[in-house]
Amino acid sequence: MSTGFFGDISRIEYKGPDSTDPLSFRYYQPDEQVMGKRMEDHLRFAVAYWHSFVWPGGDPFGGQTFERPWFGDTVADAKLKADVAFEMFSALGVPYYCFHDADIRPEGQSFAQNTKNLETMVDYLGDKMAATGIKLLWGTANLFSHRRFMSGASTNPDPDVFAFAAATVKTCIDATHKLNGENYVLWGGREGYETLLNTNMERELDQLGRFLNLVVEYKHKIGFKGAILIEPKPQEPTKHQYDYDVATVYGFLKRYGLEDEVRVNIEQGHAILAGHSFEHELALANALGIFGSIDMNRNDYQSGWDTDQFPNNVPEMALAYYHVLQGGGFTTGGTNFDAKLRRQSIDPEDLLISHISGMDCCARGLMAAARMIEDGALSDPLDERYAGWMDQQAQHMFNGDMGLDDIAAHVLQNDINPRARSGQQEKLENIVNRYV
Ligand code: XUL
Ligand code: CO
């Protein structure tokens, strides 16, 4: 029986680019073939439980704006929330969802109560997943909202907090495993510092390294086949977060021997906060061999905050999916809408429309990216730009056959005097414009 929260909704349909019905897809067609694969299988959309069903609409100057019948802290509230969530997932036709433990269960007074509540809700969600075919893209632990985590979780100066966090993560990996989740995510919201005056950075980094190794060891111990993903973010809520960006995370993984065990979940807004573009972070993760999944959203470019808005910029999405496709596409990962409504968007319908337009925007980006790849629009000029390195002499220089003195002799002998060549940026930008 329907909860009635969304009124009389049925499955959102594709009505084509000319549709003026806000409750229809104009571009997203799950079965449409893109580069020989269904669009749904490329994009692997997931809805984030927290923004749509937990966040009350507060900002630093005001509290709750959303009125939801499941706001409360009982198991009955949590079940109603799950019922509505699955009604929305089904209407949208998304194959996946994602959650933190704290999103799906009521908060208990102790670790034991939290675990019991989590287990109750995992069983409840398991039934709903079996009935609808909707799957779990990833699970994670909320180690940043409760006051016990205010000085960090694994990086806390108090070993009891480290223990509480480790025990909580164990229960969340168990939950994810039980629900056949395809990944487990760690976002270290408070794994950082507010001031160096009270922070031993060397110790905190070692604690974080140990914690992550514990997670990987446990994953193997229980036979969890999903990927372990770290989600980089430079700051907010802390002044400085240790998993700042993809490059920083890679250095960290190398230092603690985890570069073959852990990959990254890259979020658009976090990339912008770190002073990068989304495509920079994606391209770097591909280059380092640690790409995992994406959190799709958009930051406000004026406020400088992590505003978690729904994406609506097709050229940006096209470049993002270009790099996802260039890396071979998602394996365990997917497109998780880590995006929330603006606090004035209080109608149930706003929840649907925001996801529909986000999905359409991603679909357009994907199609543009696929056409650029099929035409070699960017890869041909790129290959040509580096073609000199295919030359035998250049290969010797690159593979270690030659030392500096050999190279110097080579330059002298052949009177090498490089010719300057255009980088053709404007031409390339114009090529991209043809596709978006
Ligand atoms: C916070 C953020 C989180 C993670 C999961 O900025 O992105 O929602 O995705 O903890
Ligand atoms: Co995120």
Short mmCIF file of N, CA, C and O in Angstrom, two decimals, residues 97-150:
data_model
loop_
_atom_site.label_atom_id
_atom_site.label_comp_id
_atom_site.label_asym_id
_atom_site.label_seq_id
_atom_site.Cartn_x
_atom_site.Cartn_y
_atom_site.Cartn_z
N TYR A 97 20.55 2.92 -4.40
CA TYR A 97 20.50 3.98 -3.39
C TYR A 97 21.73 3.84 -2.49
O TYR A 97 22.48 2.86 -2.61
N CYS A 98 21.96 4.84 -1.63
CA CYS A 98 23.10 4.84 -0.71
C CYS A 98 22.63 5.36 0.65
O CYS A 98 21.72 6.18 0.71
N PHE A 99 23.26 4.89 1.72
CA PHE A 99 22.88 5.41 3.05
C PHE A 99 24.06 5.43 4.03
O PHE A 99 25.04 4.73 3.85
N HIS A 100 23.91 6.29 5.06
CA HIS A 100 24.71 6.20 6.29
C HIS A 100 23.85 5.43 7.29
O HIS A 100 22.61 5.51 7.25
N ASP A 101 24.49 4.79 8.25
CA ASP A 101 23.73 4.10 9.32
C ASP A 101 22.71 5.04 9.96
O ASP A 101 21.54 4.71 10.13
N ALA A 102 23.15 6.28 10.25
CA ALA A 102 22.29 7.21 10.97
C ALA A 102 21.09 7.68 10.13
O ALA A 102 20.12 8.21 10.68
N ASP A 103 21.16 7.47 8.80
CA ASP A 103 20.03 7.87 7.95
C ASP A 103 18.86 6.92 8.09
O ASP A 103 17.71 7.31 7.96
N ILE A 104 19.19 5.64 8.28
CA ILE A 104 18.14 4.62 8.16
C ILE A 104 17.61 4.12 9.50
O ILE A 104 16.57 3.49 9.55
N ARG A 105 18.36 4.38 10.59
CA ARG A 105 17.93 3.85 11.88
C ARG A 105 17.76 4.99 12.88
O ARG A 105 18.39 6.03 12.74
N PRO A 106 16.92 4.79 13.91
CA PRO A 106 16.86 5.81 14.97
C PRO A 106 18.17 5.80 15.76
O PRO A 106 18.83 4.77 15.85
N GLU A 107 18.55 6.94 16.31
CA GLU A 107 19.76 7.04 17.13
C GLU A 107 19.48 6.43 18.49
O GLU A 107 18.49 6.77 19.14
N GLY A 108 20.35 5.50 18.93
CA GLY A 108 20.18 4.90 20.25
C GLY A 108 21.01 5.62 21.31
O GLY A 108 21.69 6.60 21.02
N GLN A 109 20.93 5.09 22.53
CA GLN A 109 21.68 5.70 23.65
C GLN A 109 23.06 5.07 23.81
O GLN A 109 23.85 5.50 24.64
N SER A 110 23.33 4.00 23.04
CA SER A 110 24.59 3.28 23.22
C SER A 110 24.94 2.58 21.91
O SER A 110 24.10 2.49 21.00
N PHE A 111 26.15 2.03 21.86
CA PHE A 111 26.57 1.27 20.68
C PHE A 111 25.64 0.06 20.47
O PHE A 111 25.22 -0.23 19.34
N ALA A 112 25.30 -0.60 21.59
CA ALA A 112 24.44 -1.80 21.48
C ALA A 112 23.08 -1.44 20.88
O ALA A 112 22.57 -2.14 20.00
N GLN A 113 22.50 -0.33 21.36
CA GLN A 113 21.18 0.09 20.83
C GLN A 113 21.26 0.51 19.37
O GLN A 113 20.38 0.17 18.57
N ASN A 114 22.33 1.22 19.03
CA ASN A 114 22.51 1.61 17.63
C ASN A 114 22.56 0.37 16.73
O ASN A 114 21.97 0.34 15.66
N THR A 115 23.31 -0.63 17.19
CA THR A 115 23.48 -1.84 16.39
C THR A 115 22.15 -2.57 16.22
O THR A 115 21.80 -3.02 15.13
N LYS A 116 21.40 -2.65 17.32
CA LYS A 116 20.11 -3.33 17.27
C LYS A 116 19.17 -2.61 16.30
O LYS A 116 18.52 -3.23 15.45
N ASN A 117 19.13 -1.29 16.40
CA ASN A 117 18.27 -0.50 15.49
C ASN A 117 18.70 -0.68 14.04
O ASN A 117 17.86 -0.78 13.13
N LEU A 118 20.02 -0.70 13.84
CA LEU A 118 20.53 -0.86 12.47
C LEU A 118 20.10 -2.21 11.91
O LEU A 118 19.62 -2.30 10.77
N GLU A 119 20.25 -3.24 12.71
CA GLU A 119 19.90 -4.59 12.23
C GLU A 119 18.41 -4.70 11.89
O GLU A 119 18.04 -5.30 10.88
N THR A 120 17.59 -4.08 12.74
CA THR A 120 16.15 -4.09 12.47
C THR A 120 15.86 -3.46 11.11
O THR A 120 15.11 -3.99 10.29
N MET A 121 16.52 -2.32 10.87
CA MET A 121 16.23 -1.60 9.63
C MET A 121 16.87 -2.26 8.41
O MET A 121 16.35 -2.17 7.31
N VAL A 122 18.00 -2.93 8.61
CA VAL A 122 18.62 -3.65 7.49
C VAL A 122 17.68 -4.77 7.02
O VAL A 122 17.50 -4.98 5.82
N ASP A 123 17.06 -5.46 7.95
CA ASP A 123 16.10 -6.50 7.56
C ASP A 123 14.93 -5.89 6.79
O ASP A 123 14.48 -6.42 5.79
N TYR A 124 14.45 -4.75 7.31
CA TYR A 124 13.31 -4.09 6.67
C TYR A 124 13.67 -3.65 5.24
O TYR A 124 12.91 -3.86 4.29
N LEU A 125 14.86 -3.04 5.10
CA LEU A 125 15.30 -2.58 3.77
C LEU A 125 15.56 -3.77 2.85
O LEU A 125 15.27 -3.70 1.64
N GLY A 126 16.10 -4.84 3.41
CA GLY A 126 16.36 -6.04 2.61
C GLY A 126 15.09 -6.55 1.95
O GLY A 126 15.08 -6.91 0.77
N ASP A 127 13.99 -6.55 2.71
CA ASP A 127 12.71 -6.98 2.13
C ASP A 127 12.26 -6.05 1.01
O ASP A 127 11.77 -6.49 -0.03
N LYS A 128 12.44 -4.75 1.23
CA LYS A 128 12.01 -3.79 0.21
C LYS A 128 12.87 -3.92 -1.06
O LYS A 128 12.38 -3.78 -2.17
N MET A 129 14.15 -4.19 -0.86
CA MET A 129 15.05 -4.36 -2.02
C MET A 129 14.66 -5.61 -2.81
O MET A 129 14.63 -5.59 -4.04
N ALA A 130 14.34 -6.67 -2.09
CA ALA A 130 13.95 -7.92 -2.76
C ALA A 130 12.65 -7.70 -3.55
O ALA A 130 12.50 -8.19 -4.67
N ALA A 131 11.73 -6.91 -2.96
CA ALA A 131 10.43 -6.71 -3.61
C ALA A 131 10.53 -5.81 -4.84
O ALA A 131 9.76 -5.95 -5.79
N THR A 132 11.48 -4.86 -4.84
CA THR A 132 11.54 -3.87 -5.93
C THR A 132 12.70 -4.10 -6.89
O THR A 132 12.71 -3.52 -7.98
N GLY A 133 13.71 -4.86 -6.48
CA GLY A 133 14.90 -5.04 -7.32
C GLY A 133 15.88 -3.89 -7.22
O GLY A 133 16.88 -3.84 -7.94
N ILE A 134 15.61 -2.93 -6.32
CA ILE A 134 16.53 -1.80 -6.15
C ILE A 134 17.70 -2.24 -5.28
O ILE A 134 17.52 -2.94 -4.28
N LYS A 135 18.92 -1.84 -5.69
CA LYS A 135 20.13 -2.35 -5.05
C LYS A 135 20.86 -1.25 -4.28
O LYS A 135 20.59 -0.07 -4.45
N LEU A 136 21.80 -1.69 -3.46
CA LEU A 136 22.59 -0.75 -2.65
C LEU A 136 23.91 -0.47 -3.37
O LEU A 136 24.71 -1.39 -3.56
N LEU A 137 24.13 0.79 -3.76
CA LEU A 137 25.41 1.13 -4.38
C LEU A 137 26.49 1.16 -3.32
O LEU A 137 27.56 0.60 -3.50
N TRP A 138 26.22 1.85 -2.21
CA TRP A 138 27.16 1.80 -1.09
C TRP A 138 26.52 2.16 0.23
O TRP A 138 25.51 2.85 0.28
N GLY A 139 27.14 1.64 1.27
CA GLY A 139 26.79 2.01 2.63
C GLY A 139 27.96 2.74 3.24
O GLY A 139 29.09 2.67 2.74
N THR A 140 27.68 3.49 4.33
CA THR A 140 28.75 4.20 5.02
C THR A 140 28.30 4.48 6.45
O THR A 140 27.13 4.31 6.79
N ALA A 141 29.26 4.90 7.28
CA ALA A 141 28.94 5.24 8.67
C ALA A 141 28.97 6.74 8.83
O ALA A 141 29.87 7.41 8.31
N ASN A 142 28.01 7.27 9.55
CA ASN A 142 28.04 8.69 9.88
C ASN A 142 28.91 8.86 11.13
O ASN A 142 28.45 8.62 12.24
N LEU A 143 30.15 9.27 10.92
CA LEU A 143 31.09 9.47 12.04
C LEU A 143 31.39 10.96 12.19
O LEU A 143 32.52 11.35 12.47
N PHE A 144 30.35 11.79 11.96
CA PHE A 144 30.61 13.23 12.04
C PHE A 144 29.48 14.04 12.67
O PHE A 144 29.69 15.16 13.09
N SER A 145 28.25 13.50 12.77
CA SER A 145 27.15 14.32 13.30
C SER A 145 27.08 14.31 14.83
O SER A 145 26.92 15.36 15.46
N HIS A 146 27.19 13.15 15.44
CA HIS A 146 27.06 13.06 16.89
C HIS A 146 28.21 13.80 17.59
O HIS A 146 29.34 13.80 17.10
N ARG A 147 27.90 14.40 18.76
CA ARG A 147 28.92 15.22 19.42
C ARG A 147 30.14 14.42 19.84
O ARG A 147 31.24 14.97 20.00
N ARG A 148 29.98 13.08 19.99
CA ARG A 148 31.15 12.29 20.41
C ARG A 148 32.26 12.36 19.35
O ARG A 148 33.42 12.14 19.65
N PHE A 149 31.87 12.71 18.11
CA PHE A 149 32.86 12.75 17.03
C PHE A 149 33.37 14.17 16.74
O PHE A 149 33.99 14.41 15.72
N MET A 150 33.08 15.12 17.64
CA MET A 150 33.40 16.51 17.30
C MET A 150 34.90 16.74 17.09
O MET A 150 35.29 17.60 16.31
#
